[in-house]
JSON list of C-alpha atoms in Angstrom, two decimals:
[
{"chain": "A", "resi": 1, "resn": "UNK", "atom": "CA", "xyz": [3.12, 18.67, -19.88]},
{"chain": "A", "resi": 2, "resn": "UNK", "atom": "CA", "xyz": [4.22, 15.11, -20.12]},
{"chain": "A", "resi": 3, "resn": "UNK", "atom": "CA", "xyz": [3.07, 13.09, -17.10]},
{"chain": "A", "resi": 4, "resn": "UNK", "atom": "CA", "xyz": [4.61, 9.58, -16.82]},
{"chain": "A", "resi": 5, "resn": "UNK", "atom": "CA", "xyz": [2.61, 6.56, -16.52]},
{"chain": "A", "resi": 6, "resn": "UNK", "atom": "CA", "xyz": [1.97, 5.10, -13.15]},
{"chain": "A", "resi": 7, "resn": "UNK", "atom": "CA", "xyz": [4.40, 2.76, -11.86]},
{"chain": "A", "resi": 8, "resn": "UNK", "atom": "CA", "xyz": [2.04, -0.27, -11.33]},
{"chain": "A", "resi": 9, "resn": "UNK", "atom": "CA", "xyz": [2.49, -4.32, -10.53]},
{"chain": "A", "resi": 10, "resn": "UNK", "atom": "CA", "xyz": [0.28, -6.94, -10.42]},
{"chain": "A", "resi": 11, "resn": "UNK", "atom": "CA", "xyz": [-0.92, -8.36, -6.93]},
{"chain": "A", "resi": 12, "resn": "UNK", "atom": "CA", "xyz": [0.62, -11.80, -7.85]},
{"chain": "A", "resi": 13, "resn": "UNK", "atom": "CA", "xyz": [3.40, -10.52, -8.72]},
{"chain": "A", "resi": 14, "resn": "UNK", "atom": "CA", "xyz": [4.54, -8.62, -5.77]},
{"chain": "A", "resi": 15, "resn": "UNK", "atom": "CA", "xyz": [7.31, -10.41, -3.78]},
{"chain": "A", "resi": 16, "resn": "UNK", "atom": "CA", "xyz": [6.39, -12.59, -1.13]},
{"chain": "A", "resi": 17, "resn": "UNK", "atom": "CA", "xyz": [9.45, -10.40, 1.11]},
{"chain": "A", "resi": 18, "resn": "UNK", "atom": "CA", "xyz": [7.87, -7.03, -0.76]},
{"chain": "A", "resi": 19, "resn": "UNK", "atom": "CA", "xyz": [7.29, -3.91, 1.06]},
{"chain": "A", "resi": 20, "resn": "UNK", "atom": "CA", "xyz": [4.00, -2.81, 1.50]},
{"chain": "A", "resi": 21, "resn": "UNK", "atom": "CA", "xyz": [2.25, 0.49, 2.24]},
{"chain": "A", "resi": 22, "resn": "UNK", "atom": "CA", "xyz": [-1.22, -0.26, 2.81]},
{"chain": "A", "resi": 23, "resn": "UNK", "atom": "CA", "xyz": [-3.45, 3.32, 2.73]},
{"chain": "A", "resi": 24, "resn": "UNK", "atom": "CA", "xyz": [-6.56, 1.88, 3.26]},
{"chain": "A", "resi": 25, "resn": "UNK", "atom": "CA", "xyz": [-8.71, 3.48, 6.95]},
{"chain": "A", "resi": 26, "resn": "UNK", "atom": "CA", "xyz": [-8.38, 2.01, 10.23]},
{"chain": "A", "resi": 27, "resn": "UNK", "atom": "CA", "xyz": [-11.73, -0.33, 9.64]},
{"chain": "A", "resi": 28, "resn": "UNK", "atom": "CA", "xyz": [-10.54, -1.74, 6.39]},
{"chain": "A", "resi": 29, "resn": "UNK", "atom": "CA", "xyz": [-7.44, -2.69, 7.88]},
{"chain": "A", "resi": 30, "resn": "UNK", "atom": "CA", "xyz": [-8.95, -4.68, 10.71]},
{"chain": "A", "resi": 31, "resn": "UNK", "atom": "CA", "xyz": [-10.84, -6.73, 8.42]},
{"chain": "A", "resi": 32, "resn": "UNK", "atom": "CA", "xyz": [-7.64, -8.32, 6.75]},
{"chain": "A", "resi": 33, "resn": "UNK", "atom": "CA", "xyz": [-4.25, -6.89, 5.54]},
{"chain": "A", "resi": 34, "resn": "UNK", "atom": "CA", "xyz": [-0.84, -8.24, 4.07]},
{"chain": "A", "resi": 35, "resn": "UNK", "atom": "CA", "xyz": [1.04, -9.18, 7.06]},
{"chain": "A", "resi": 36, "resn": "UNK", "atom": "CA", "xyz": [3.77, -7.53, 7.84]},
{"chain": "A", "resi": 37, "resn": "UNK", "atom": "CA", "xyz": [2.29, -3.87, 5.70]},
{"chain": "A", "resi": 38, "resn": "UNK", "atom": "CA", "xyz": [2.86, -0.61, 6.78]},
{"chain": "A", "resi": 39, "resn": "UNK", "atom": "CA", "xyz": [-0.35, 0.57, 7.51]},
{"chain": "A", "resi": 40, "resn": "UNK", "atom": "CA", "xyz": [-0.62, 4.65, 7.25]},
{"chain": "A", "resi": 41, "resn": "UNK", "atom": "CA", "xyz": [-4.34, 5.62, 6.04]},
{"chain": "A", "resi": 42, "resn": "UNK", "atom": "CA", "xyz": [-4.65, 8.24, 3.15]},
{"chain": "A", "resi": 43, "resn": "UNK", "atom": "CA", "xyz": [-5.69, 10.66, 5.40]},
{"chain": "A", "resi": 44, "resn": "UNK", "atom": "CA", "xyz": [-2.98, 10.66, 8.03]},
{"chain": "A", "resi": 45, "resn": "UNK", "atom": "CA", "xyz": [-0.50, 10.13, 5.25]},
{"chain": "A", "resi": 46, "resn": "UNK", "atom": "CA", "xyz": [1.34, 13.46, 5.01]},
{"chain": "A", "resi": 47, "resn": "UNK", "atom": "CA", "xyz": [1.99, 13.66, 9.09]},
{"chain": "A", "resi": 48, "resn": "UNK", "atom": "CA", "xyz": [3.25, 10.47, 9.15]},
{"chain": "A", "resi": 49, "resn": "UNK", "atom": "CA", "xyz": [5.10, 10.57, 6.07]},
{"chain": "A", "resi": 50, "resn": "UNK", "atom": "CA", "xyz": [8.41, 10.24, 8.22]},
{"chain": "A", "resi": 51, "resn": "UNK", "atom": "CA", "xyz": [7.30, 6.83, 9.28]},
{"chain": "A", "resi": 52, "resn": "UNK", "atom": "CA", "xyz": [7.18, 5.68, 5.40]},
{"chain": "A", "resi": 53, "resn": "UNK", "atom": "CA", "xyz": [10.67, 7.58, 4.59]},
{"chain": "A", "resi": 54, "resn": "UNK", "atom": "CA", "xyz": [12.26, 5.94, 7.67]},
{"chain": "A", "resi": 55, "resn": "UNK", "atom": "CA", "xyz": [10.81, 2.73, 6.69]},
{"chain": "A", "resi": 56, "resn": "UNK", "atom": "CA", "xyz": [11.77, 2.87, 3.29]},
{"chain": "A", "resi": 57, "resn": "UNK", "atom": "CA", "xyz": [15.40, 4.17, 3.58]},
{"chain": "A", "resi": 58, "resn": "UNK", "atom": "CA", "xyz": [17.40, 1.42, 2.45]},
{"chain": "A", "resi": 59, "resn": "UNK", "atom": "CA", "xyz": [15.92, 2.38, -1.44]},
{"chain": "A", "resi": 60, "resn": "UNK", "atom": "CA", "xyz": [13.65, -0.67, -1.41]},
{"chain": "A", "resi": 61, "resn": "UNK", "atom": "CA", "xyz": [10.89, -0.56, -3.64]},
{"chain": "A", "resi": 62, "resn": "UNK", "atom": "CA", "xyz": [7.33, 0.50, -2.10]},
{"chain": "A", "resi": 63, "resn": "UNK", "atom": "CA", "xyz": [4.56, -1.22, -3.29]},
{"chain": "A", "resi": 64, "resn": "UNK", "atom": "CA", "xyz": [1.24, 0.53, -2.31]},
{"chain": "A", "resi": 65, "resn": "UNK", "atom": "CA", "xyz": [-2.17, -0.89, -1.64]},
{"chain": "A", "resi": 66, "resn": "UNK", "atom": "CA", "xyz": [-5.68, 0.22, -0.93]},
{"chain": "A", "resi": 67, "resn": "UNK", "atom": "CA", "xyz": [-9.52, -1.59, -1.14]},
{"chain": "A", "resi": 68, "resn": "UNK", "atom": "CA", "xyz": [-8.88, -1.06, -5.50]},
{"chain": "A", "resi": 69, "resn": "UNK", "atom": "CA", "xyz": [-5.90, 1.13, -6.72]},
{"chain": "A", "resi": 70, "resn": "UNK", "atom": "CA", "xyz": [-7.47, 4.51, -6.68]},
{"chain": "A", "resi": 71, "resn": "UNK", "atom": "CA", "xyz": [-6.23, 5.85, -3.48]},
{"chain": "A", "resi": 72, "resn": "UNK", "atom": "CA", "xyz": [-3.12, 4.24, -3.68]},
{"chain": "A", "resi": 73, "resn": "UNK", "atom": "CA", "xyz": [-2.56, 5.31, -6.96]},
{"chain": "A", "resi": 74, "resn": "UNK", "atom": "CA", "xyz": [-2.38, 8.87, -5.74]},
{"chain": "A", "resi": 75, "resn": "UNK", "atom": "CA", "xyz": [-0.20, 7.62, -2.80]},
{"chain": "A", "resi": 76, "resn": "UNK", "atom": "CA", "xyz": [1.83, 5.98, -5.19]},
{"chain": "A", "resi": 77, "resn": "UNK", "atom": "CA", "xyz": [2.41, 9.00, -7.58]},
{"chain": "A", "resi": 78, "resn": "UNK", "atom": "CA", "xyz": [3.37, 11.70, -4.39]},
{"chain": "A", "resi": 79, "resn": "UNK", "atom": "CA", "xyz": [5.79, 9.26, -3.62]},
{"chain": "A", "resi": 80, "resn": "UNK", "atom": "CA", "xyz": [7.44, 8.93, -6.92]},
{"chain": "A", "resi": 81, "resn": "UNK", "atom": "CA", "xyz": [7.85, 13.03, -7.17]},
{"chain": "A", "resi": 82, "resn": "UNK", "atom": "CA", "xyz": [9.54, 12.74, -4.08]},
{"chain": "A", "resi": 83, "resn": "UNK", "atom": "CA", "xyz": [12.25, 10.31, -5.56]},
{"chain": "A", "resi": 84, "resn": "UNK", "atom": "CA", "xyz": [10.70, 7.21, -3.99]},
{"chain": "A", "resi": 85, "resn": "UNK", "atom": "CA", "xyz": [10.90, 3.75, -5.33]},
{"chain": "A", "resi": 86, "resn": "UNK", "atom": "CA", "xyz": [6.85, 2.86, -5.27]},
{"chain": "A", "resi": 87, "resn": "UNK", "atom": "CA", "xyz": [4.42, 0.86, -7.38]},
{"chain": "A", "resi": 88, "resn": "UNK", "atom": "CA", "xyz": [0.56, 0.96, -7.46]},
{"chain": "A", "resi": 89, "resn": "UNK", "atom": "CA", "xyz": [-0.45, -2.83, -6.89]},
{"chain": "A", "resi": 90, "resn": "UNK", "atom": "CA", "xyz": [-3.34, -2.84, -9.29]},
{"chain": "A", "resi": 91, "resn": "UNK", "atom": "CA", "xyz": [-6.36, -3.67, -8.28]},
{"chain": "A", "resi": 92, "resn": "UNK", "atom": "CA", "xyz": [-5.83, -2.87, -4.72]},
{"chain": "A", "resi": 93, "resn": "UNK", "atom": "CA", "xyz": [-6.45, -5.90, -1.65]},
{"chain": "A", "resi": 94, "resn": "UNK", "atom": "CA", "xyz": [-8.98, -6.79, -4.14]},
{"chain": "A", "resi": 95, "resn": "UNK", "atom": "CA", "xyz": [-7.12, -8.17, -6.51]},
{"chain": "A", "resi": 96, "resn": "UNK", "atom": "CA", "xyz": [-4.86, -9.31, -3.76]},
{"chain": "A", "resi": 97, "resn": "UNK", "atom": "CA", "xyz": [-7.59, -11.46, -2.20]},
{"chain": "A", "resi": 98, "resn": "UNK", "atom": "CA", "xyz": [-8.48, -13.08, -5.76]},
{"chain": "A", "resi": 99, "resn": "UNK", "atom": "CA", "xyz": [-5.12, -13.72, -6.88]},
{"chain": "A", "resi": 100, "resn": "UNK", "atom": "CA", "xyz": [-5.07, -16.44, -3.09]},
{"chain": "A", "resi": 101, "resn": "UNK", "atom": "CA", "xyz": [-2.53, -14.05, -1.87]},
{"chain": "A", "resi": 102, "resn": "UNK", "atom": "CA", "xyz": [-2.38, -14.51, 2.38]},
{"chain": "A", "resi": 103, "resn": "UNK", "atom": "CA", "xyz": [-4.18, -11.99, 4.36]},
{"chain": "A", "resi": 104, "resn": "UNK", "atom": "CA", "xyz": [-4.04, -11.99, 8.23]},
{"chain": "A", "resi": 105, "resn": "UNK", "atom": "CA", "xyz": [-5.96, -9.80, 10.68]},
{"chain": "A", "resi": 106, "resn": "UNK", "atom": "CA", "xyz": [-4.84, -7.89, 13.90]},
{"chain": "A", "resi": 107, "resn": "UNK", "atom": "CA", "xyz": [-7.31, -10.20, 16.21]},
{"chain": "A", "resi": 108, "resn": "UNK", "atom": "CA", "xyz": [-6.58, -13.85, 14.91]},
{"chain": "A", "resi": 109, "resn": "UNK", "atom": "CA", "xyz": [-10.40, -13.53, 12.73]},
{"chain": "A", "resi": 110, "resn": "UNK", "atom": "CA", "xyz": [-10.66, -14.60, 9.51]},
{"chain": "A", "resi": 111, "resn": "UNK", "atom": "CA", "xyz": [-9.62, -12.13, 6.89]},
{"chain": "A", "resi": 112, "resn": "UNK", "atom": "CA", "xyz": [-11.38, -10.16, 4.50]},
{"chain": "A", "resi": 113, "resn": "UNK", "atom": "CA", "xyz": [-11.72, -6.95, 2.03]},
{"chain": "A", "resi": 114, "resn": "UNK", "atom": "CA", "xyz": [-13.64, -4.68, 3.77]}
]
C-alpha cells in the first residue's frame, strides 16, 4: 500500500485569518485556545462531524490542532480520505505557544497549554 505523507504546516506559518480545528478535551481548551478555533474534542469528533463539514464548506483549508500533533494528526488524516482540505499544525498548541502565536481563553484568564 502506498500511504501519503501527512499534510502538515508549521504553527508560524498558519495564517493569521486560518481555519482552525482544535481537537484537544474540554479542559485543555479552557486553559487557552486560538481564538476564533473550532473546538470539537477527538472524542466527540465523528457526531459532530457535520459541524466541521458545514464549517468548512466553502473548500477552505483546515488546519488542525491538539496539545502536540498526535491526535490531530489522526484528525487530520480522516479528514483528508474524506476529500477535505486539512493540515496537521506540527507540534500541536505547543508549538503554537512557543512560536508567540496569540492564545485567548473563554473566561478573560491568562492563557496557557494545558
Amino acid at each position: 500500500m502506498n500511504f501519503a505523507p501527512l499534510p502538515s504546516v508549521d504553527a508560524a506559518a498558519v495564517p493569521s485569518d486560518g481555519f482552525v480545528l482544535d481537537v484537544r478535551e474540554n479542559d485543555e481548551w479552557a486553559a487557552g485556545h486560538v481564538e476564533g478555533a473550532l473546538h470539537i474534542p477527538m472524542s466527540d469528533f465523528v457526531g459532530r462531524f457535520g459541524e466541521l463539514t458545514e464549517a468548512a464548506e466553502d473548500g477552505r483549508r483546515v488546519h488542525v490542532m491538539c496539545r502536540v500533533g498526535g491526535r490531530s494528526a489522526q484528525v487530520t488524516q480522516y479528514l483528508v480520505q474524506q476529500g477535505i482540505d486539512a493540515v496537521n499544525i506540527d507540534g500541536g498548541m505547543q508549538a503554537w505557544d512557543g512560536a508567540g502565536r496569540p492564545m485567548v481563553t473563554d473566561n478573560g484568564a491568562p492563557a496557557f497549554v494545558l
